């Protein structure tokens, strides 16, 4: 019998340095803890993740079913996507935000908005460059910066400034090296929205310092109290300094379909398409047809969805007030940002709520150091289920 396996050295896989520098995906830990409780037979109310709970509207699903049977879409699609889809998103932006977009040069089709948010760091940043990142903010911004080998400078989002960054507080040393910045309103995780005056200030700031703006508008359709969220691209000069990322995930409950767009600055759109030419051959044509249907059909489903989230928000905050958990109601998105009670950190409170109330919330520190002191709840369950979650929490007497 051969003893070759005993004499050969152990084969070792050595990952590239960029893999060592990736941030920890804290949501993976959150999911693991929740699943452990579910496996033990507990009734867990999961409000910790951002996964829409309602189905994709039927007319969009039907459009996909019909397109899937069309042999035209069984072939490779055009590398940058079908023109009809880019025309549809340009039409939607014109109708919703008054923004004019050239479908061919100012629209890029993405495999979900997350892909574009990571790609833009890779196409613009070199090692040693700085990216300005909101804190708290969406953790995948960090991933793209890490893959580019660049550095981050954090912009604190504080309640006393309505969770908007204070550009005057950024260090000159960071401004000198900054090439890119992320903004995100309606905001994940705080639920804050931004006024038009903020975007005007942002364009002026970007022009002055030569910094590209990446506006994450994933929750652009979800604004409350009759206030429509403002698109960065509706600001004069915005297309000269940046791009906006939009996705169908939240607006049409199409998270699993992975359809997103980068919109705006022509050179950045060209670079995104160039990078994607080396990664992908665009989305399946049937999905592009269904996405076009979503964008061009009557938007009643979008209005209905926004109303559902607003009703859920109102039910949640009424219930929170009844147990003494006082917080500023969210202005948009499908998240609520709640201060932790005295004696707790965001992580200790999250662990306590899971263990004792069987309610999953996301600890604020997972979104950045300035997220400490808060937890994030998703409006991604029925009103009755949200009220039940608060009732369970109320039994712990944390707010007396």
mmCIF file of C-alpha atoms in Angstrom:
data_model
loop_
_atom_site.group_PDB
_atom_site.id
_atom_site.type_symbol
_atom_site.label_atom_id
_atom_site.label_comp_id
_atom_site.label_asym_id
_atom_site.label_seq_id
_atom_site.Cartn_x
_atom_site.Cartn_y
_atom_site.Cartn_z
ATOM 1 C CA UNK A 1 0.000 0.000 0.000
ATOM 2 C CA UNK A 2 1.394 3.389 -0.936
ATOM 3 C CA UNK A 3 2.521 5.679 1.849
ATOM 4 C CA UNK A 4 2.545 8.654 -0.544
ATOM 5 C CA UNK A 5 -0.119 10.470 1.470
ATOM 6 C CA UNK A 6 2.104 10.202 4.542
ATOM 7 C CA UNK A 7 5.207 11.635 2.902
ATOM 8 C CA UNK A 8 3.710 14.505 0.892
ATOM 9 C CA UNK A 9 3.617 17.889 2.613
ATOM 10 C CA UNK A 10 0.203 19.290 3.527
ATOM 11 C CA UNK A 11 -1.187 21.481 0.769
ATOM 12 C CA UNK A 12 -1.947 24.953 2.135
ATOM 13 C CA UNK A 13 -4.262 27.577 0.664
ATOM 14 C CA UNK A 14 -2.971 31.098 1.154
ATOM 15 C CA UNK A 15 -5.668 33.722 0.602
ATOM 16 C CA UNK A 16 -4.833 37.085 -0.906
ATOM 17 C CA UNK A 17 -4.237 39.907 1.551
ATOM 18 C CA UNK A 18 -7.478 41.603 0.508
ATOM 19 C CA UNK A 19 -9.408 38.643 1.939
ATOM 20 C CA UNK A 20 -7.752 39.132 5.319
ATOM 21 C CA UNK A 21 -8.887 42.753 5.450
ATOM 22 C CA UNK A 22 -12.603 42.194 4.892
ATOM 23 C CA UNK A 23 -14.861 43.396 7.735
ATOM 24 C CA UNK A 24 -16.786 40.856 9.784
ATOM 25 C CA UNK A 25 -20.358 40.307 8.617
ATOM 26 C CA UNK A 26 -22.126 40.914 11.923
ATOM 27 C CA UNK A 27 -25.501 39.937 10.462
ATOM 28 C CA UNK A 28 -24.194 36.377 10.190
ATOM 29 C CA UNK A 29 -23.793 36.285 13.963
ATOM 30 C CA UNK A 30 -27.256 37.776 14.409
ATOM 31 C CA UNK A 31 -28.812 35.101 12.196
ATOM 32 C CA UNK A 32 -26.925 32.320 13.993
ATOM 33 C CA UNK A 33 -28.168 33.429 17.408
ATOM 34 C CA UNK A 34 -31.754 33.673 16.158
ATOM 35 C CA UNK A 35 -31.603 30.276 14.490
ATOM 36 C CA UNK A 36 -30.347 28.678 17.688
ATOM 37 C CA UNK A 37 -33.467 29.881 19.495
ATOM 38 C CA UNK A 38 -35.737 28.731 16.671
ATOM 39 C CA UNK A 39 -34.074 25.295 16.663
ATOM 40 C CA UNK A 40 -34.943 24.982 20.358
ATOM 41 C CA UNK A 41 -38.601 25.414 19.460
ATOM 42 C CA UNK A 42 -39.079 29.042 20.516
ATOM 43 C CA UNK A 43 -41.444 31.427 18.736
ATOM 44 C CA UNK A 44 -38.964 34.091 17.640
ATOM 45 C CA UNK A 45 -40.072 37.440 16.230
ATOM 46 C CA UNK A 46 -37.218 38.492 13.954
ATOM 47 C CA UNK A 47 -37.081 42.282 13.555
ATOM 48 C CA UNK A 48 -33.316 42.373 13.143
ATOM 49 C CA UNK A 49 -32.877 42.000 9.390
ATOM 50 C CA UNK A 50 -33.848 44.049 6.355
ATOM 51 C CA UNK A 51 -35.545 41.358 4.278
ATOM 52 C CA UNK A 52 -38.961 42.476 2.907
ATOM 53 C CA UNK A 53 -41.725 40.177 4.133
ATOM 54 C CA UNK A 54 -44.355 40.765 1.435
ATOM 55 C CA UNK A 55 -44.442 39.023 -1.976
ATOM 56 C CA UNK A 56 -43.530 40.620 -5.285
ATOM 57 C CA UNK A 57 -46.713 42.059 -6.886
ATOM 58 C CA UNK A 58 -48.512 39.527 -9.068
ATOM 59 C CA UNK A 59 -48.303 41.513 -12.319
ATOM 60 C CA UNK A 60 -44.498 41.571 -12.045
ATOM 61 C CA UNK A 61 -44.332 37.833 -11.384
ATOM 62 C CA UNK A 62 -46.618 37.173 -14.355
ATOM 63 C CA UNK A 63 -44.411 39.313 -16.580
ATOM 64 C CA UNK A 64 -41.412 37.224 -15.543
ATOM 65 C CA UNK A 65 -43.259 33.948 -16.172
ATOM 66 C CA UNK A 66 -44.191 34.991 -19.683
ATOM 67 C CA UNK A 67 -40.723 36.323 -20.495
ATOM 68 C CA UNK A 68 -39.046 33.165 -19.200
ATOM 69 C CA UNK A 69 -40.791 31.212 -21.954
ATOM 70 C CA UNK A 70 -39.444 33.497 -24.676
ATOM 71 C CA UNK A 71 -36.390 31.896 -26.362
ATOM 72 C CA UNK A 72 -34.989 35.366 -27.050
ATOM 73 C CA UNK A 73 -34.089 35.637 -23.365
ATOM 74 C CA UNK A 74 -32.468 32.212 -23.201
ATOM 75 C CA UNK A 75 -29.420 33.642 -24.947
ATOM 76 C CA UNK A 76 -26.756 35.903 -23.499
ATOM 77 C CA UNK A 77 -28.182 39.389 -23.000
ATOM 78 C CA UNK A 78 -26.242 42.499 -24.066
ATOM 79 C CA UNK A 79 -23.303 43.052 -21.711
ATOM 80 C CA UNK A 80 -24.684 46.300 -20.305
ATOM 81 C CA UNK A 81 -28.312 45.144 -20.345
ATOM 82 C CA UNK A 82 -31.267 45.621 -22.648
ATOM 83 C CA UNK A 83 -31.985 49.223 -23.667
ATOM 84 C CA UNK A 84 -35.666 48.856 -22.743
ATOM 85 C CA UNK A 85 -34.815 48.439 -19.056
ATOM 86 C CA UNK A 86 -32.513 51.450 -18.989
ATOM 87 C CA UNK A 87 -35.193 53.483 -20.725
ATOM 88 C CA UNK A 88 -37.721 52.357 -18.119
ATOM 89 C CA UNK A 89 -35.636 53.485 -15.156
ATOM 90 C CA UNK A 90 -34.962 56.825 -16.859
ATOM 91 C CA UNK A 91 -38.704 57.253 -17.367
ATOM 92 C CA UNK A 92 -39.420 56.386 -13.721
ATOM 93 C CA UNK A 93 -36.847 58.908 -12.455
ATOM 94 C CA UNK A 94 -38.310 61.604 -14.692
ATOM 95 C CA UNK A 95 -41.837 60.943 -13.442
ATOM 96 C CA UNK A 96 -40.933 60.537 -9.770
ATOM 97 C CA UNK A 97 -38.120 63.041 -9.290
ATOM 98 C CA UNK A 98 -38.046 65.319 -12.344
ATOM 99 C CA UNK A 99 -34.560 64.036 -13.221
ATOM 100 C CA UNK A 100 -33.476 63.699 -16.866
ATOM 101 C CA UNK A 101 -31.237 60.708 -17.553
ATOM 102 C CA UNK A 102 -29.708 59.509 -20.810
ATOM 103 C CA UNK A 103 -30.532 55.776 -20.740
ATOM 104 C CA UNK A 104 -27.442 54.825 -22.719
ATOM 105 C CA UNK A 105 -24.770 56.832 -20.909
ATOM 106 C CA UNK A 106 -26.215 57.675 -17.489
ATOM 107 C CA UNK A 107 -27.776 54.349 -16.439
ATOM 108 C CA UNK A 108 -25.951 51.142 -15.504
ATOM 109 C CA UNK A 109 -27.793 47.921 -14.641
ATOM 110 C CA UNK A 110 -26.516 46.177 -11.500
ATOM 111 C CA UNK A 111 -26.890 42.753 -9.900
ATOM 112 C CA UNK A 112 -28.639 44.437 -6.988
ATOM 113 C CA UNK A 113 -27.738 47.778 -5.469
ATOM 114 C CA UNK A 114 -25.209 46.160 -3.113
ATOM 115 C CA UNK A 115 -23.025 45.190 -6.069
ATOM 116 C CA UNK A 116 -22.733 48.761 -7.273
ATOM 117 C CA UNK A 117 -22.012 50.080 -3.793
ATOM 118 C CA UNK A 118 -19.014 47.771 -3.612
ATOM 119 C CA UNK A 119 -17.908 48.283 -7.213
ATOM 120 C CA UNK A 120 -17.688 52.068 -6.975
ATOM 121 C CA UNK A 121 -14.925 51.849 -4.365
ATOM 122 C CA UNK A 122 -13.012 49.452 -6.565
ATOM 123 C CA UNK A 123 -13.227 51.669 -9.644
ATOM 124 C CA UNK A 124 -12.297 54.923 -7.880
ATOM 125 C CA UNK A 125 -10.054 54.170 -4.899
ATOM 126 C CA UNK A 126 -6.389 53.228 -4.704
ATOM 127 C CA UNK A 127 -4.470 52.143 -1.601
ATOM 128 C CA UNK A 128 -3.909 55.228 0.519
ATOM 129 C CA UNK A 129 -7.051 56.993 -0.717
ATOM 130 C CA UNK A 130 -9.786 57.861 1.773
ATOM 131 C CA UNK A 131 -13.509 57.239 1.564
ATOM 132 C CA UNK A 132 -15.879 59.248 3.766
ATOM 133 C CA UNK A 133 -18.417 56.875 5.309
ATOM 134 C CA UNK A 134 -21.470 57.587 7.482
ATOM 135 C CA UNK A 135 -21.347 56.255 11.041
ATOM 136 C CA UNK A 136 -23.707 54.543 11.677
ATOM 137 C CA UNK A 137 -24.152 53.262 8.150
ATOM 138 C CA UNK A 138 -24.683 50.256 5.918
ATOM 139 C CA UNK A 139 -21.764 47.882 6.639
ATOM 140 C CA UNK A 140 -21.247 46.858 3.022
ATOM 141 C CA UNK A 141 -19.819 50.307 2.282
ATOM 142 C CA UNK A 142 -16.864 49.132 4.347
ATOM 143 C CA UNK A 143 -16.510 45.979 2.249
ATOM 144 C CA UNK A 144 -15.901 47.823 -1.009
ATOM 145 C CA UNK A 145 -13.358 50.136 0.599
ATOM 146 C CA UNK A 146 -11.530 47.152 2.078
ATOM 147 C CA UNK A 147 -11.428 45.339 -1.272
ATOM 148 C CA UNK A 148 -9.932 48.474 -2.842
ATOM 149 C CA UNK A 149 -7.228 48.602 -0.168
ATOM 150 C CA UNK A 150 -8.285 52.136 0.726
ATOM 151 C CA UNK A 151 -9.036 53.740 4.092
ATOM 152 C CA UNK A 152 -12.208 55.047 5.717
ATOM 153 C CA UNK A 153 -12.874 58.276 7.571
ATOM 154 C CA UNK A 154 -16.155 58.191 9.438
ATOM 155 C CA UNK A 155 -18.780 60.934 9.434
ATOM 156 C CA UNK A 156 -20.786 60.728 12.682
ATOM 157 C CA UNK A 157 -24.582 60.833 12.304
ATOM 158 C CA UNK A 158 -25.974 62.287 15.521
ATOM 159 C CA UNK A 159 -29.509 62.894 16.709
ATOM 160 C CA UNK A 160 -28.794 66.558 17.470
ATOM 161 C CA UNK A 161 -27.987 67.080 13.761
ATOM 162 C CA UNK A 162 -30.985 65.060 12.543
ATOM 163 C CA UNK A 163 -28.643 62.184 11.661
ATOM 164 C CA UNK A 164 -26.983 64.214 8.893
ATOM 165 C CA UNK A 165 -23.183 64.447 8.579
ATOM 166 C CA UNK A 166 -21.445 67.664 9.631
ATOM 167 C CA UNK A 167 -19.039 68.359 6.785
ATOM 168 C CA UNK A 168 -17.312 71.136 8.741
ATOM 169 C CA UNK A 169 -16.180 68.589 11.336
ATOM 170 C CA UNK A 170 -14.181 66.447 8.861
ATOM 171 C CA UNK A 171 -10.426 66.662 9.365
ATOM 172 C CA UNK A 172 -8.434 68.502 6.709
ATOM 173 C CA UNK A 173 -6.013 65.572 6.545
ATOM 174 C CA UNK A 174 -8.900 63.300 5.555
ATOM 175 C CA UNK A 175 -10.291 65.783 3.048
ATOM 176 C CA UNK A 176 -6.913 66.005 1.347
ATOM 177 C CA UNK A 177 -6.953 62.273 0.568
ATOM 178 C CA UNK A 178 -10.698 61.710 0.165
ATOM 179 C CA UNK A 179 -11.880 60.675 -3.297
ATOM 180 C CA UNK A 180 -15.293 59.171 -2.517
ATOM 181 C CA UNK A 181 -18.104 59.572 -0.001
ATOM 182 C CA UNK A 182 -21.290 57.649 0.758
ATOM 183 C CA UNK A 183 -24.590 59.203 1.771
ATOM 184 C CA UNK A 184 -27.851 57.319 2.340
ATOM 185 C CA UNK A 185 -31.330 58.815 2.797
ATOM 186 C CA UNK A 186 -33.872 57.601 3.744
ATOM 187 C CA UNK A 187 -31.247 56.227 6.082
ATOM 188 C CA UNK A 188 -30.370 52.731 7.126
ATOM 189 C CA UNK A 189 -30.248 52.321 10.109
ATOM 190 C CA UNK A 190 -31.616 55.580 11.585
ATOM 191 C CA UNK A 191 -34.767 56.006 9.472
ATOM 192 C CA UNK A 192 -33.918 59.702 8.942
ATOM 193 C CA UNK A 193 -34.538 61.574 5.697
ATOM 194 C CA UNK A 194 -32.583 64.474 4.159
ATOM 195 C CA UNK A 195 -33.960 67.815 2.920
ATOM 196 C CA UNK A 196 -33.111 69.345 -0.461
ATOM 197 C CA UNK A 197 -30.863 71.870 1.321
ATOM 198 C CA UNK A 198 -28.615 69.030 2.519
ATOM 199 C CA UNK A 199 -28.086 67.793 -1.036
ATOM 200 C CA UNK A 200 -27.274 71.329 -2.196
ATOM 201 C CA UNK A 201 -24.661 71.522 0.566
ATOM 202 C CA UNK A 202 -23.347 68.095 -0.435
ATOM 203 C CA UNK A 203 -22.875 69.063 -4.098
ATOM 204 C CA UNK A 204 -21.010 72.235 -3.089
ATOM 205 C CA UNK A 205 -18.842 70.270 -0.647
ATOM 206 C CA UNK A 206 -18.024 67.642 -3.282
ATOM 207 C CA UNK A 207 -17.151 70.247 -5.907
ATOM 208 C CA UNK A 208 -14.894 72.148 -3.511
ATOM 209 C CA UNK A 209 -12.895 69.092 -2.441
ATOM 210 C CA UNK A 210 -13.026 66.952 -5.592
ATOM 211 C CA UNK A 211 -14.888 64.115 -3.887
ATOM 212 C CA UNK A 212 -17.252 61.796 -5.770
ATOM 213 C CA UNK A 213 -20.665 61.345 -4.121
ATOM 214 C CA UNK A 214 -22.291 57.914 -3.986
ATOM 215 C CA UNK A 215 -25.925 58.390 -2.943
ATOM 216 C CA UNK A 216 -27.555 55.175 -1.745
ATOM 217 C CA UNK A 217 -31.262 55.720 -2.491
ATOM 218 C CA UNK A 218 -32.419 52.168 -1.788
ATOM 219 C CA UNK A 219 -35.378 53.369 0.302
ATOM 220 C CA UNK A 220 -36.282 56.245 -2.002
ATOM 221 C CA UNK A 221 -39.925 55.182 -2.301
ATOM 222 C CA UNK A 222 -40.524 54.902 1.446
ATOM 223 C CA UNK A 223 -41.213 58.259 3.066
ATOM 224 C CA UNK A 224 -43.788 58.946 5.773
ATOM 225 C CA UNK A 225 -46.160 61.695 6.901
ATOM 226 C CA UNK A 226 -46.761 62.879 3.352
ATOM 227 C CA UNK A 227 -43.088 63.686 2.807
ATOM 228 C CA UNK A 228 -41.565 62.311 -0.391
ATOM 229 C CA UNK A 229 -37.860 61.448 -0.106
ATOM 230 C CA UNK A 230 -35.576 63.732 -2.114
ATOM 231 C CA UNK A 231 -33.301 62.293 -4.802
ATOM 232 C CA UNK A 232 -29.705 63.503 -4.761
ATOM 233 C CA UNK A 233 -29.844 63.653 -8.571
ATOM 234 C CA UNK A 234 -32.620 66.257 -8.431
ATOM 235 C CA UNK A 235 -30.044 68.749 -7.105
ATOM 236 C CA UNK A 236 -28.422 71.066 -9.678
ATOM 237 C CA UNK A 237 -24.856 69.909 -10.323
ATOM 238 C CA UNK A 238 -25.357 66.446 -8.809
ATOM 239 C CA UNK A 239 -24.575 64.553 -12.008
ATOM 240 C CA UNK A 240 -21.262 66.405 -12.294
ATOM 241 C CA UNK A 241 -20.056 65.098 -8.913
ATOM 242 C CA UNK A 242 -21.666 61.727 -8.394
ATOM 243 C CA UNK A 243 -24.103 58.906 -8.908
ATOM 244 C CA UNK A 244 -27.170 57.521 -7.190
ATOM 245 C CA UNK A 245 -27.839 53.858 -6.544
ATOM 246 C CA UNK A 246 -31.403 52.610 -6.777
ATOM 247 C CA UNK A 247 -32.843 49.139 -6.346
ATOM 248 C CA UNK A 248 -36.135 47.367 -6.939
ATOM 249 C CA UNK A 249 -35.652 45.295 -3.776
ATOM 250 C CA UNK A 250 -37.536 47.581 -1.426
ATOM 251 C CA UNK A 251 -39.869 49.467 -3.753
ATOM 252 C CA UNK A 252 -41.395 46.357 -5.334
ATOM 253 C CA UNK A 253 -40.510 43.600 -2.819
ATOM 254 C CA UNK A 254 -38.007 42.193 -5.318
ATOM 255 C CA UNK A 255 -35.055 41.603 -2.972
ATOM 256 C CA UNK A 256 -34.364 38.129 -4.330
ATOM 257 C CA UNK A 257 -34.539 39.251 -7.961
ATOM 258 C CA UNK A 258 -31.305 41.287 -7.617
ATOM 259 C CA UNK A 259 -32.092 44.289 -9.826
ATOM 260 C CA UNK A 260 -30.393 47.607 -9.180
ATOM 261 C CA UNK A 261 -29.110 50.654 -11.031
ATOM 262 C CA UNK A 262 -26.336 53.220 -10.890
ATOM 263 C CA UNK A 263 -27.483 56.572 -12.255
ATOM 264 C CA UNK A 264 -25.814 59.866 -13.033
ATOM 265 C CA UNK A 265 -22.230 60.827 -13.865
ATOM 266 C CA UNK A 266 -21.351 59.485 -17.312
ATOM 267 C CA UNK A 267 -17.719 58.651 -16.590
ATOM 268 C CA UNK A 268 -18.593 56.713 -13.457
ATOM 269 C CA UNK A 269 -21.334 54.844 -15.333
ATOM 270 C CA UNK A 270 -18.793 54.004 -18.067
ATOM 271 C CA UNK A 271 -16.358 52.677 -15.469
ATOM 272 C CA UNK A 272 -19.009 50.571 -13.742
ATOM 273 C CA UNK A 273 -20.035 49.049 -17.069
ATOM 274 C CA UNK A 274 -16.385 48.412 -17.917
ATOM 275 C CA UNK A 275 -15.779 46.578 -14.641
ATOM 276 C CA UNK A 276 -18.971 44.558 -15.050
ATOM 277 C CA UNK A 277 -17.920 43.542 -18.555
ATOM 278 C CA UNK A 278 -15.190 41.525 -16.828
ATOM 279 C CA UNK A 279 -17.511 40.005 -14.216
ATOM 280 C CA UNK A 280 -20.940 39.479 -15.766
ATOM 281 C CA UNK A 281 -23.025 39.223 -18.886
ATOM 282 C CA UNK A 282 -25.909 41.235 -17.391
ATOM 283 C CA UNK A 283 -29.121 39.955 -15.811
ATOM 284 C CA UNK A 284 -31.282 37.177 -17.264
ATOM 285 C CA UNK A 285 -33.462 38.801 -19.899
ATOM 286 C CA UNK A 286 -36.678 37.588 -18.302
ATOM 287 C CA UNK A 287 -35.805 39.444 -15.117
ATOM 288 C CA UNK A 288 -35.078 42.573 -17.141
ATOM 289 C CA UNK A 289 -38.538 42.329 -18.715
ATOM 290 C CA UNK A 290 -40.174 41.929 -15.298
ATOM 291 C CA UNK A 291 -38.167 44.859 -13.919
ATOM 292 C CA UNK A 292 -39.364 46.974 -16.837
ATOM 293 C CA UNK A 293 -42.940 46.001 -16.022
ATOM 294 C CA UNK A 294 -42.400 47.053 -12.404
ATOM 295 C CA UNK A 295 -41.097 50.465 -13.455
ATOM 296 C CA UNK A 296 -43.567 51.268 -16.220
ATOM 297 C CA UNK A 297 -46.866 49.808 -14.963
ATOM 298 C CA UNK A 298 -49.212 51.677 -12.620
ATOM 299 C CA UNK A 299 -47.469 52.390 -9.323
ATOM 300 C CA UNK A 300 -50.430 51.591 -7.056
ATOM 301 C CA UNK A 301 -48.463 48.732 -5.500
ATOM 302 C CA UNK A 302 -45.739 51.178 -4.422
ATOM 303 C CA UNK A 303 -48.250 53.503 -2.770
ATOM 304 C CA UNK A 304 -49.881 50.552 -1.027
ATOM 305 C CA UNK A 305 -46.545 49.273 0.244
ATOM 306 C CA UNK A 306 -45.555 52.676 1.604
ATOM 307 C CA UNK A 307 -48.889 52.885 3.430
ATOM 308 C CA UNK A 308 -48.347 49.425 4.905
ATOM 309 C CA UNK A 309 -44.983 50.476 6.333
ATOM 310 C CA UNK A 310 -46.365 53.747 7.657
ATOM 311 C CA UNK A 311 -49.218 51.922 9.396
ATOM 312 C CA UNK A 312 -46.743 49.467 10.861
ATOM 313 C CA UNK A 313 -44.534 52.307 12.036
ATOM 314 C CA UNK A 314 -47.458 54.010 13.727
ATOM 315 C CA UNK A 315 -48.551 50.784 15.429
ATOM 316 C CA UNK A 316 -45.012 50.121 16.624
ATOM 317 C CA UNK A 317 -44.497 53.556 18.137
ATOM 318 C CA UNK A 318 -47.876 53.505 19.854
ATOM 319 C CA UNK A 319 -46.909 50.219 21.449
ATOM 320 C CA UNK A 320 -43.447 51.511 22.380
ATOM 321 C CA UNK A 321 -44.967 54.544 24.103
ATOM 322 C CA UNK A 322 -47.210 52.245 26.133
ATOM 323 C CA UNK A 323 -44.166 50.582 27.747
ATOM 324 C CA UNK A 324 -42.225 53.816 28.189
ATOM 325 C CA UNK A 325 -39.760 53.290 25.330
ATOM 326 C CA UNK A 326 -39.661 56.786 23.898
ATOM 327 C CA UNK A 327 -38.007 57.382 20.530
ATOM 328 C CA UNK A 328 -38.131 59.682 17.527
ATOM 329 C CA UNK A 329 -40.414 58.116 14.877
ATOM 330 C CA UNK A 330 -38.636 57.146 11.674
ATOM 331 C CA UNK A 331 -39.188 59.474 8.706
ATOM 332 C CA UNK A 332 -38.553 56.877 6.007
ATOM 333 C CA UNK A 333 -37.162 53.415 5.165
ATOM 334 C CA UNK A 334 -38.591 50.360 6.932
ATOM 335 C CA UNK A 335 -36.432 50.710 10.040
ATOM 336 C CA UNK A 336 -36.817 52.188 13.494
ATOM 337 C CA UNK A 337 -33.819 53.442 15.501
ATOM 338 C CA UNK A 338 -34.392 53.137 19.222
ATOM 339 C CA UNK A 339 -32.199 54.292 22.137
ATOM 340 C CA UNK A 340 -31.208 51.569 24.595
ATOM 341 C CA UNK A 341 -32.270 51.921 28.245
ATOM 342 C CA UNK A 342 -29.789 52.832 30.952
ATOM 343 C CA UNK A 343 -27.496 50.067 32.067
ATOM 344 C CA UNK A 344 -27.314 48.420 28.650
ATOM 345 C CA UNK A 345 -25.189 48.505 25.539
ATOM 346 C CA UNK A 346 -26.702 47.829 22.151
ATOM 347 C CA UNK A 347 -25.273 44.303 22.206
ATOM 348 C CA UNK A 348 -26.333 43.461 25.772
ATOM 349 C CA UNK A 349 -29.866 44.693 25.072
ATOM 350 C CA UNK A 350 -30.053 42.727 21.818
ATOM 351 C CA UNK A 351 -28.908 39.568 23.584
ATOM 352 C CA UNK A 352 -31.370 40.108 26.442
ATOM 353 C CA UNK A 353 -34.317 40.651 24.105
ATOM 354 C CA UNK A 354 -33.484 37.490 22.194
ATOM 355 C CA UNK A 355 -32.952 35.341 25.281
ATOM 356 C CA UNK A 356 -35.831 36.604 27.404
ATOM 357 C CA UNK A 357 -38.407 38.003 24.948
ATOM 358 C CA UNK A 358 -37.503 35.953 21.855
ATOM 359 C CA UNK A 359 -37.353 39.164 19.821
ATOM 360 C CA UNK A 360 -34.463 39.793 17.403
ATOM 361 C CA UNK A 361 -33.194 43.361 17.008
ATOM 362 C CA UNK A 362 -29.921 44.540 15.461
ATOM 363 C CA UNK A 363 -27.365 46.115 17.831
ATOM 364 C CA UNK A 364 -26.477 49.621 16.698
ATOM 365 C CA UNK A 365 -22.761 49.079 17.147
ATOM 366 C CA UNK A 366 -22.872 46.729 14.162
ATOM 367 C CA UNK A 367 -23.405 49.818 11.973
ATOM 368 C CA UNK A 368 -20.456 51.768 13.404
ATOM 369 C CA UNK A 369 -19.163 53.113 16.702
ATOM 370 C CA UNK A 370 -21.707 55.957 16.703
ATOM 371 C CA UNK A 371 -24.437 53.363 16.489
ATOM 372 C CA UNK A 372 -23.707 52.375 20.054
ATOM 373 C CA UNK A 373 -26.574 53.309 22.322
ATOM 374 C CA UNK A 374 -29.237 52.275 19.795
ATOM 375 C CA UNK A 375 -30.861 49.172 18.356
ATOM 376 C CA UNK A 376 -32.512 48.843 14.959
ATOM 377 C CA UNK A 377 -35.934 47.270 14.477
ATOM 378 C CA UNK A 378 -37.340 46.390 11.062
ATOM 379 C CA UNK A 379 -40.986 47.071 10.189
ATOM 380 C CA UNK A 380 -41.010 43.723 8.454
ATOM 381 C CA UNK A 381 -43.825 41.914 10.183
ATOM 382 C CA UNK A 382 -47.540 42.525 10.630
ATOM 383 C CA UNK A 383 -48.870 45.221 12.938
ATOM 384 C CA UNK A 384 -50.117 42.599 15.386
ATOM 385 C CA UNK A 385 -46.759 40.847 15.399
ATOM 386 C CA UNK A 386 -44.919 44.141 15.994
ATOM 387 C CA UNK A 387 -47.280 44.906 18.881
ATOM 388 C CA UNK A 388 -46.704 41.434 20.311
ATOM 389 C CA UNK A 389 -42.942 41.960 20.161
ATOM 390 C CA UNK A 390 -43.269 45.186 22.158
ATOM 391 C CA UNK A 391 -45.575 43.501 24.684
ATOM 392 C CA UNK A 392 -42.966 40.811 25.256
ATOM 393 C CA UNK A 393 -40.278 43.460 25.728
ATOM 394 C CA UNK A 394 -42.534 45.404 28.108
ATOM 395 C CA UNK A 395 -42.669 42.408 30.481
ATOM 396 C CA UNK A 396 -38.941 42.833 31.114
ATOM 397 C CA UNK A 397 -39.589 46.182 32.839
ATOM 398 C CA UNK A 398 -36.611 47.891 31.214
ATOM 399 C CA UNK A 399 -38.150 51.359 31.078
ATOM 400 C CA UNK A 400 -39.433 51.939 34.605
#
